[in-house]
PDB file of C-alpha atoms and ligand atoms in Angstrom:
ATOM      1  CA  UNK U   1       0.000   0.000   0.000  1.00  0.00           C
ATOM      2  CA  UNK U   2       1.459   3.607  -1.099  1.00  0.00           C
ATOM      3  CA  UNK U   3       0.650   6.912   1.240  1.00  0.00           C
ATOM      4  CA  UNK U   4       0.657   9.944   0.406  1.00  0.00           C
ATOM      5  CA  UNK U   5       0.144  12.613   2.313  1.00  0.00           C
ATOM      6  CA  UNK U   6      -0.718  16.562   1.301  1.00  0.00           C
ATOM      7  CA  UNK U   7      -0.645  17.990   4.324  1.00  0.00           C
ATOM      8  CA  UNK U   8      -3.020  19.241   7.301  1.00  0.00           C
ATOM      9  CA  UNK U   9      -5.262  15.362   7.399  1.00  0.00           C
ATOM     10  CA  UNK U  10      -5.452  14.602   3.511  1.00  0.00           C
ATOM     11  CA  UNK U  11      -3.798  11.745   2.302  1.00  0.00           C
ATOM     12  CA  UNK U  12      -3.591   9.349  -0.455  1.00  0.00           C
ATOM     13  CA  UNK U  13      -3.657   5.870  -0.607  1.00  0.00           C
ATOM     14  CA  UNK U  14      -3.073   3.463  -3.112  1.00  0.00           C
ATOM     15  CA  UNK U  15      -4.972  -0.072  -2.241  1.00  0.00           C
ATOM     16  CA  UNK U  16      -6.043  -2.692  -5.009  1.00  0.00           C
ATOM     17  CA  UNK U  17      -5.072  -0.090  -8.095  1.00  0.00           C
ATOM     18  CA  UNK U  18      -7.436   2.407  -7.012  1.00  0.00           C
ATOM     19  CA  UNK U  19      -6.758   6.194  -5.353  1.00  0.00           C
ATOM     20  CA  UNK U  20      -8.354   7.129  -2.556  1.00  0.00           C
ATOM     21  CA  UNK U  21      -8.216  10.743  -1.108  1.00  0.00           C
ATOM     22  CA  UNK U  22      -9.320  11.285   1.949  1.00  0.00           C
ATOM     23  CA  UNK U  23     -10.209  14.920   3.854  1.00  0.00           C
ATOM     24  CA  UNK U  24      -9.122  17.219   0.817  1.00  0.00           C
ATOM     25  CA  UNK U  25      -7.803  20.312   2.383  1.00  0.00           C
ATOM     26  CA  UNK U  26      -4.680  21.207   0.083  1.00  0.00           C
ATOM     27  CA  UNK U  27      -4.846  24.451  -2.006  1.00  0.00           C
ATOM     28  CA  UNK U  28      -6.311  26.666   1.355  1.00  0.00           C
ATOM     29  CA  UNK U  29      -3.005  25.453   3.447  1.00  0.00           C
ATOM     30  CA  UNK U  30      -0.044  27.404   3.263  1.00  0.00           C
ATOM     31  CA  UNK U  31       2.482  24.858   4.679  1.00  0.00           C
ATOM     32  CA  UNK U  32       1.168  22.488   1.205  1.00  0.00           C
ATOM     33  CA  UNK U  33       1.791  25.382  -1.386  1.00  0.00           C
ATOM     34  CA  UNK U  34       4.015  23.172  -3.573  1.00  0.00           C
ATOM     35  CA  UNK U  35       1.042  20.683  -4.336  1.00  0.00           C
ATOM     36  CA  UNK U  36      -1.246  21.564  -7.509  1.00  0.00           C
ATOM     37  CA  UNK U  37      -4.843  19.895  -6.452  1.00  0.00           C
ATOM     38  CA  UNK U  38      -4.907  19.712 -10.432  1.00  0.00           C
ATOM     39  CA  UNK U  39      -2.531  17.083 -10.451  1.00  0.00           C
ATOM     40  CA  UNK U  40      -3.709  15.199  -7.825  1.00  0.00           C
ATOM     41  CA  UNK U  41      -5.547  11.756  -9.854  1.00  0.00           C
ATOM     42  CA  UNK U  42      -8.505  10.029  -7.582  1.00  0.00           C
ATOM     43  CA  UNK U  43     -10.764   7.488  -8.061  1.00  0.00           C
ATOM     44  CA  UNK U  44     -12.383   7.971  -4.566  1.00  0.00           C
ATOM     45  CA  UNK U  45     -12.844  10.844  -1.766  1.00  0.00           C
ATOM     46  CA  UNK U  46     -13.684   9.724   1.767  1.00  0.00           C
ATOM     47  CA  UNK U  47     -14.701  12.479   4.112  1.00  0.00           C
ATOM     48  CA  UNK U  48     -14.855  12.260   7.530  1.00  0.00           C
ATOM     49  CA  UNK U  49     -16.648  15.371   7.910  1.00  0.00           C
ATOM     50  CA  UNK U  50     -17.950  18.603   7.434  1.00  0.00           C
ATOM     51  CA  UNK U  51     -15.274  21.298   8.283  1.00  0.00           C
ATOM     52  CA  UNK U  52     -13.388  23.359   6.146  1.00  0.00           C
ATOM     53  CA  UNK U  53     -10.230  21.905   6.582  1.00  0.00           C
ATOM     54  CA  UNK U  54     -11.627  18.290   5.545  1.00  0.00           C
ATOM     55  CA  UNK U  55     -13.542  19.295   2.521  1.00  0.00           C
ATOM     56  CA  UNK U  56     -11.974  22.727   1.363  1.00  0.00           C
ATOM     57  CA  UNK U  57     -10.756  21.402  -1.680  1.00  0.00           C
ATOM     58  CA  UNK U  58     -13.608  18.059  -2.382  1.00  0.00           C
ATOM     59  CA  UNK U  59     -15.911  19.635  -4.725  1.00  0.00           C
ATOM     60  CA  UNK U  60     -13.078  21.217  -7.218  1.00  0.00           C
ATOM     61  CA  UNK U  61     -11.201  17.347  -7.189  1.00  0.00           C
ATOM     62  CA  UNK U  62     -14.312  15.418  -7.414  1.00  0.00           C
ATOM     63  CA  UNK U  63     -15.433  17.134 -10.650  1.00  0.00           C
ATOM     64  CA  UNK U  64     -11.863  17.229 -12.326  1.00  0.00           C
ATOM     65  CA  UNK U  65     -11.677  13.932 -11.273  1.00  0.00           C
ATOM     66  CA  UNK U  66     -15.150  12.314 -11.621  1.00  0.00           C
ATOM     67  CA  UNK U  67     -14.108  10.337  -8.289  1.00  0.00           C
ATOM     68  CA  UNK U  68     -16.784   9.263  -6.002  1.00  0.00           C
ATOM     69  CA  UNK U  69     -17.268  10.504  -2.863  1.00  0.00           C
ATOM     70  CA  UNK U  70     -18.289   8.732  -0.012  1.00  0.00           C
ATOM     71  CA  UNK U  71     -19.177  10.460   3.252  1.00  0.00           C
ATOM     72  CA  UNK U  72     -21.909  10.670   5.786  1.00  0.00           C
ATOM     73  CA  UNK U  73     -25.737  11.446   4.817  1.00  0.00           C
ATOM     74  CA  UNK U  74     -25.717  15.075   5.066  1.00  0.00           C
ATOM     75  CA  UNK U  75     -22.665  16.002   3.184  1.00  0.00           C
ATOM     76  CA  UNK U  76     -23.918  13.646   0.251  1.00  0.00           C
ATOM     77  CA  UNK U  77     -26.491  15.797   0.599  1.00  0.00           C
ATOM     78  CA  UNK U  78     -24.862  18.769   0.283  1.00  0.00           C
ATOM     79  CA  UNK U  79     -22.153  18.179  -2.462  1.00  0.00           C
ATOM     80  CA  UNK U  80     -25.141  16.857  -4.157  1.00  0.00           C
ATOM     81  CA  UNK U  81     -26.758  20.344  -4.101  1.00  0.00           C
ATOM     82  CA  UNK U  82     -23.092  21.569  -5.347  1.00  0.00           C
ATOM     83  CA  UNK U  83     -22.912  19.603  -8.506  1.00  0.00           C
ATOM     84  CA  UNK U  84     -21.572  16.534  -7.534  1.00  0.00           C
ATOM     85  CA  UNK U  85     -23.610  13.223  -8.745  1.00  0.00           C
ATOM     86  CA  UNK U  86     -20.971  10.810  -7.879  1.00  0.00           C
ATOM     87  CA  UNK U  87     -21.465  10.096  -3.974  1.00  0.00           C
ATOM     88  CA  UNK U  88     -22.013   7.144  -1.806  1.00  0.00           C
ATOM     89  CA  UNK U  89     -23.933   8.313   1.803  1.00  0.00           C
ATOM     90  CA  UNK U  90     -22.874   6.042   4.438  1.00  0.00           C
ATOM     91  CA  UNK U  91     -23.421   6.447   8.200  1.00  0.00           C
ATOM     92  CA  UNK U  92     -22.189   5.307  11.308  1.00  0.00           C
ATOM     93  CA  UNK U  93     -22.076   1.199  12.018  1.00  0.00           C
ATOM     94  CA  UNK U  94     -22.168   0.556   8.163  1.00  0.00           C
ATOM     95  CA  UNK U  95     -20.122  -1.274   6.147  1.00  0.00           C
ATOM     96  CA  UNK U  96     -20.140  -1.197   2.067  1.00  0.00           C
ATOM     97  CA  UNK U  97     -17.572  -3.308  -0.450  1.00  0.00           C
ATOM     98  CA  UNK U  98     -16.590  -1.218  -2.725  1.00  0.00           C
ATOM     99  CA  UNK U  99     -14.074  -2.841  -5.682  1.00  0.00           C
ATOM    100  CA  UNK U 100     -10.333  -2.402  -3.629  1.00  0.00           C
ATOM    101  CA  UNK U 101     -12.128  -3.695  -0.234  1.00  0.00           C
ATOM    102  CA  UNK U 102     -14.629  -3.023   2.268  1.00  0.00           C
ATOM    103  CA  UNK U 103     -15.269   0.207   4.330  1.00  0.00           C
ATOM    104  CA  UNK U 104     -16.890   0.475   7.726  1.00  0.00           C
ATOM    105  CA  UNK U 105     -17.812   3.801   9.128  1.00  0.00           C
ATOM    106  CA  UNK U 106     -16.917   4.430  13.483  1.00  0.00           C
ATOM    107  CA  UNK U 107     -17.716   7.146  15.593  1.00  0.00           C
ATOM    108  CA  UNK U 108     -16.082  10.182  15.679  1.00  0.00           C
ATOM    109  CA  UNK U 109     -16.022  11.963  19.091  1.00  0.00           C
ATOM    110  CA  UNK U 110     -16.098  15.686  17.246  1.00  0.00           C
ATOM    111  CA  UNK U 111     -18.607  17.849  15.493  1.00  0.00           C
ATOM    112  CA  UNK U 112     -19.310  18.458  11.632  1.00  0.00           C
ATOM    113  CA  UNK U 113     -20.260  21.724   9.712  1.00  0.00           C
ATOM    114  CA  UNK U 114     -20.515  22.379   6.317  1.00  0.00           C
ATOM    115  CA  UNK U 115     -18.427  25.768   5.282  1.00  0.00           C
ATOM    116  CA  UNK U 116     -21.507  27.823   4.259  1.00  0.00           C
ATOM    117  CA  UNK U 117     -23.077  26.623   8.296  1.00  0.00           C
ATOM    118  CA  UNK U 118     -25.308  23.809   6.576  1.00  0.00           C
ATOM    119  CA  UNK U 119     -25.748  20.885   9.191  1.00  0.00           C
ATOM    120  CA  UNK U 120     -22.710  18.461   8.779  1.00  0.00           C
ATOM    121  CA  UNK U 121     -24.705  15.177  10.316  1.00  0.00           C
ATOM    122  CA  UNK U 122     -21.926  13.255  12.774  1.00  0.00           C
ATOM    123  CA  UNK U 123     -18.519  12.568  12.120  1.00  0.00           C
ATOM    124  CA  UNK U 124     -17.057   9.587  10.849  1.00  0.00           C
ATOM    125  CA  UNK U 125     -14.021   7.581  10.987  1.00  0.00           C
ATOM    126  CA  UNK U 126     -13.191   4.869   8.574  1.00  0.00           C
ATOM    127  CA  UNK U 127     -12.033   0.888   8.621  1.00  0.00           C
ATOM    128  CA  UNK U 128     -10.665  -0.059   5.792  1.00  0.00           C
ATOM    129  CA  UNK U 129     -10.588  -3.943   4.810  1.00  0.00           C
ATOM    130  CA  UNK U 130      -8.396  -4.735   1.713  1.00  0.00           C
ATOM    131  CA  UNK U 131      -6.616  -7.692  -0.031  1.00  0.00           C
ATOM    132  CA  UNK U 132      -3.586  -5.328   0.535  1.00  0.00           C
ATOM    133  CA  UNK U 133      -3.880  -4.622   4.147  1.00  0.00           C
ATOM    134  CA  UNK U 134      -6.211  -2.931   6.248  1.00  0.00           C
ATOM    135  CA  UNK U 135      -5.919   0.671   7.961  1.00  0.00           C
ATOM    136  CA  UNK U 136      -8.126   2.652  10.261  1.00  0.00           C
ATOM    137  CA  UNK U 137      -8.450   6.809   9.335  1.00  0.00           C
ATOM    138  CA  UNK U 138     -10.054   7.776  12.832  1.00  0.00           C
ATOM    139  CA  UNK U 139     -10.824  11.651  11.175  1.00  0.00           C
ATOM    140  CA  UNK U 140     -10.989  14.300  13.959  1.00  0.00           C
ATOM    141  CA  UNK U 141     -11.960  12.866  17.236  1.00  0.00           C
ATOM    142  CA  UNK U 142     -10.744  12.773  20.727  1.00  0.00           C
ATOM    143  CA  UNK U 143      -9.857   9.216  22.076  1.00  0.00           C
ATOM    144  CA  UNK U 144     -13.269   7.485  22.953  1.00  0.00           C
ATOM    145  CA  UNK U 145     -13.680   4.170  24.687  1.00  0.00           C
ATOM    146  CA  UNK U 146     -15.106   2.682  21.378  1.00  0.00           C
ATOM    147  CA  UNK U 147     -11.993   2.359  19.931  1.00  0.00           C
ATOM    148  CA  UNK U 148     -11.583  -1.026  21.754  1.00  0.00           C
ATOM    149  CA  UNK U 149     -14.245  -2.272  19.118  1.00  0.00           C
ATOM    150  CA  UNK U 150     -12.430  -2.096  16.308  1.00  0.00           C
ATOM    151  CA  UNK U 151      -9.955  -5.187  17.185  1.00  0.00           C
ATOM    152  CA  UNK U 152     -12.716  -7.068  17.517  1.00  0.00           C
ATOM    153  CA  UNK U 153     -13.779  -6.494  14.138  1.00  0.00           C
ATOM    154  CA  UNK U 154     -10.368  -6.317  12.218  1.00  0.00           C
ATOM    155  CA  UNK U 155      -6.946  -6.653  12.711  1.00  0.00           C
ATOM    156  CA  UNK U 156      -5.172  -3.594  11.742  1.00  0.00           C
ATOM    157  CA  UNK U 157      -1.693  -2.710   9.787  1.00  0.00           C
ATOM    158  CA  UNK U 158      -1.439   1.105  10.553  1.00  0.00           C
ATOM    159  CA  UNK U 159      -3.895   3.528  12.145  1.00  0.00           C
ATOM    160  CA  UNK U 160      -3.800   7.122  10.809  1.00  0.00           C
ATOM    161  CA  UNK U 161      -4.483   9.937  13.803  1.00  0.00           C
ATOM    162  CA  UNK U 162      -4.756  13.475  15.052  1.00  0.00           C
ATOM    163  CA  UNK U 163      -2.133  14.372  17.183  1.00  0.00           C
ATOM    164  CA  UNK U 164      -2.182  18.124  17.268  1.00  0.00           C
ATOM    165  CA  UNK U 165      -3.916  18.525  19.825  1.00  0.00           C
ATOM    166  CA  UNK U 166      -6.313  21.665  20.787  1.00  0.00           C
ATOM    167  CA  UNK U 167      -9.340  20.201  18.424  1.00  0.00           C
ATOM    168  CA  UNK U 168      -8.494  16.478  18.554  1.00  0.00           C
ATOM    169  CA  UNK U 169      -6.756  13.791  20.354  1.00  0.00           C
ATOM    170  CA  UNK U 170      -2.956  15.104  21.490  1.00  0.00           C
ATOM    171  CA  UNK U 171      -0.073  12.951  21.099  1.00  0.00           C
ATOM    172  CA  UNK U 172      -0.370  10.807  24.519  1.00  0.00           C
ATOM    173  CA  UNK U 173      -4.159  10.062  23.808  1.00  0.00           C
ATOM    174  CA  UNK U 174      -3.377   8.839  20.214  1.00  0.00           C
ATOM    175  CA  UNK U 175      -0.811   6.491  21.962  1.00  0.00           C
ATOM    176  CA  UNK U 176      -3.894   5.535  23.987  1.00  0.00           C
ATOM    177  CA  UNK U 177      -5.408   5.478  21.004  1.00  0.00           C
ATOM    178  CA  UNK U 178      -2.994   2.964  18.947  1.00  0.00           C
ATOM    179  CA  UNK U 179      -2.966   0.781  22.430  1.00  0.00           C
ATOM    180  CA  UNK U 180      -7.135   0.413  22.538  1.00  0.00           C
ATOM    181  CA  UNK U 181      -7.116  -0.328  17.969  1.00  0.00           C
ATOM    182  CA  UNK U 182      -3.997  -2.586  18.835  1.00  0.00           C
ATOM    183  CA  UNK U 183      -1.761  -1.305  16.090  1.00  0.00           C
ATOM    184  CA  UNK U 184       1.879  -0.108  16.266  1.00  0.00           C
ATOM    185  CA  UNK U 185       2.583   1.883  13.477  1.00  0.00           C
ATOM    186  CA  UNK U 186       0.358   5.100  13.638  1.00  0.00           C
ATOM    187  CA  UNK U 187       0.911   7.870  10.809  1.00  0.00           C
ATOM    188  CA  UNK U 188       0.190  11.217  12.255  1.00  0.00           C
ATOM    189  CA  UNK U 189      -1.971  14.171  10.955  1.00  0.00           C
ATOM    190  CA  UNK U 190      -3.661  17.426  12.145  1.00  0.00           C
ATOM    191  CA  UNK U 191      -0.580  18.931  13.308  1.00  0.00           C
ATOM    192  CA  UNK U 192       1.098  21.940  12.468  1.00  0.00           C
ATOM    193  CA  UNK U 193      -1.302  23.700  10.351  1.00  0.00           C
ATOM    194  CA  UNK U 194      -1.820  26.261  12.066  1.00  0.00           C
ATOM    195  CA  UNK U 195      -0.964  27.766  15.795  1.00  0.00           C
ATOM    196  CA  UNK U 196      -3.350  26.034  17.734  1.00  0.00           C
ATOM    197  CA  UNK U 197      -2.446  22.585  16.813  1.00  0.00           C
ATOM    198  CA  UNK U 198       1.539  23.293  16.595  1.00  0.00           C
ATOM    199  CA  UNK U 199       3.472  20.418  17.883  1.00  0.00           C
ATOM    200  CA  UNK U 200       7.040  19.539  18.768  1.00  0.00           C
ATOM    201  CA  UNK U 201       7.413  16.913  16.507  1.00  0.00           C
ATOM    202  CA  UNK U 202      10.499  14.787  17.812  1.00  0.00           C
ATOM    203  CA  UNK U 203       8.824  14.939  21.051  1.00  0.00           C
ATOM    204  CA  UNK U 204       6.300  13.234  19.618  1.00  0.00           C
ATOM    205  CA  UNK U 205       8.274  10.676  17.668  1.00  0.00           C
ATOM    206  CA  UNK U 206      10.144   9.889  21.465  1.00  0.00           C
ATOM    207  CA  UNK U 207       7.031   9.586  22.739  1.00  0.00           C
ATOM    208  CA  UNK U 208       5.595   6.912  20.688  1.00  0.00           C
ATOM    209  CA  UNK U 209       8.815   5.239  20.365  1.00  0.00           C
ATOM    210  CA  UNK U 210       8.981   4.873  24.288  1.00  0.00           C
ATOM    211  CA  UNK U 211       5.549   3.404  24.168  1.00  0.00           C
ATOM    212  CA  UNK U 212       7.188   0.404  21.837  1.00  0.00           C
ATOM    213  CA  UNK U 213       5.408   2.159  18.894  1.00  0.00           C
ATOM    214  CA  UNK U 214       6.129   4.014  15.852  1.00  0.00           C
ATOM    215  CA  UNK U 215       5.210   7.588  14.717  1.00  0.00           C
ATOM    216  CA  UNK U 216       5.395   7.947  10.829  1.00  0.00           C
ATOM    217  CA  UNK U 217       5.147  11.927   9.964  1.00  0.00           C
ATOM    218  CA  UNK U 218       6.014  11.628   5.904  1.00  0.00           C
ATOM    219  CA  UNK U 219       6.696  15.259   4.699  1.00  0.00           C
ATOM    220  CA  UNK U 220       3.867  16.738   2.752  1.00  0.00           C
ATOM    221  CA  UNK U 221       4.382  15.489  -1.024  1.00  0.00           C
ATOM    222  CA  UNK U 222       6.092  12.783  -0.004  1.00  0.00           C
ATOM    223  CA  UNK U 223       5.101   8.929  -0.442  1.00  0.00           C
ATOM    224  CA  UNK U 224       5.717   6.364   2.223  1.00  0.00           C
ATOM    225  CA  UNK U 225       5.285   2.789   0.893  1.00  0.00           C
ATOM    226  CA  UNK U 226       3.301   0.432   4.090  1.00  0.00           C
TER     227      UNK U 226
HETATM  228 NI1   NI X   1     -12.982  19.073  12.453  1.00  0.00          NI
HETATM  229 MN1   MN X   2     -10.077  19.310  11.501  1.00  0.00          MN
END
């Protein structure tokens, strides 16, 4: 499996020959100025939610693109009223195969807007299940108890979380975090975007490492193969 990741919490992977971006939020951040959403390819967009800085950039890639989207009921809702046909509504304690594997959408302890104040429905994370591995994207969430589900369901090969902080789960809960999904490699987002979620990043590393886990914080652009 190939990750990508363009900053803030969008990311790329490649599972089963298909793209999947998740959480676009690339041309409105100014630490991801070097990436061109035009030349970003996708054949899906998963988004956790409604805030700005998960869906800044979904509507512009999902119509170059032609990618579906797949998100919770009301933001189907909502890119469908913004042009966007291609969309699969999920919800909370569902589960859909699509053709690189099967999805099934968690809680998210968090809250979801859309950027013009249209009701957001709840927040999502995401379970992946593929042929190539399988991966949990938690979204923006603080650690919650029903983490310690997900084992039970799958058996994970990387979790990606918020550590920033401020909005989300901080560094020492997303160890928490990686302890109650029973993973040890975590890749980190939601950091460093802006001042409130600034982190000291080999901190971070250290304390994940001391935990017997590992941190992966790929630079934005760059592609980590898992
Ligand atoms: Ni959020
Ligand atoms: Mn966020």
């Amino acid at each position: 499996m190939k990750y990508t990741y363009f900053g803030h919490a969008s990311f790329l992977v490649e599972v089963q020959k298909k793209k999947i971006l998740f959480d676009p939020f690339i041309s409105y951040n100014e630490l991801a100025k070097h990436i061109d959403i035009n030349n970003i390819a996708a054949d899906y967009i998963f988004v956790s939610h409604g805030h700005v800085d998960h869906i800044a950039d979904c509507v512009a890639i999902a119509k170059r693109t032609g990618a579906k989207v797949v998100t919770n009921w009301e933001i189907h809702d909502w890119l469908q009223k913004q042009g966007i046909e291609n969309t699969h509504p999920m919800n909370i304690g569902g589960k859909w195969t699509f053709d690189f594997g099967t999805v099934k959408c968690v809680i998210a302890q968090h809250s979801s807007s859309l950027p013009d104040g249209s009701y957001g429905g709840n927040p999502m994370g995401f379970i992946f299940t593929t042929a190539n591995g399988n991966f949990y994207y938690s979204g923006d969430t603080s650690l919650t108890l029903d983490m310690q589900l997900i084992p039970t369901w799958v058996d994970l090969d990387f979790a990606i979380l918020p550590i920033g902080s401020n909005f989300t789960m901080d560094v020492d809960d997303a160890i928490n975090a990686s302890v109650f999904v029973q993973t040890n490699k975590i890749i980190g987002v939601h950091y460093n975007t802006f001042g409130f979620i600034k982190i000291d990043t080999e901190d971070a590393i250290n304390r994940f490492n001391n935990a017997g886990k590992t941190l992966l914080l790929p630079a934005i652009g760059e592609t980590i193969s898992l």
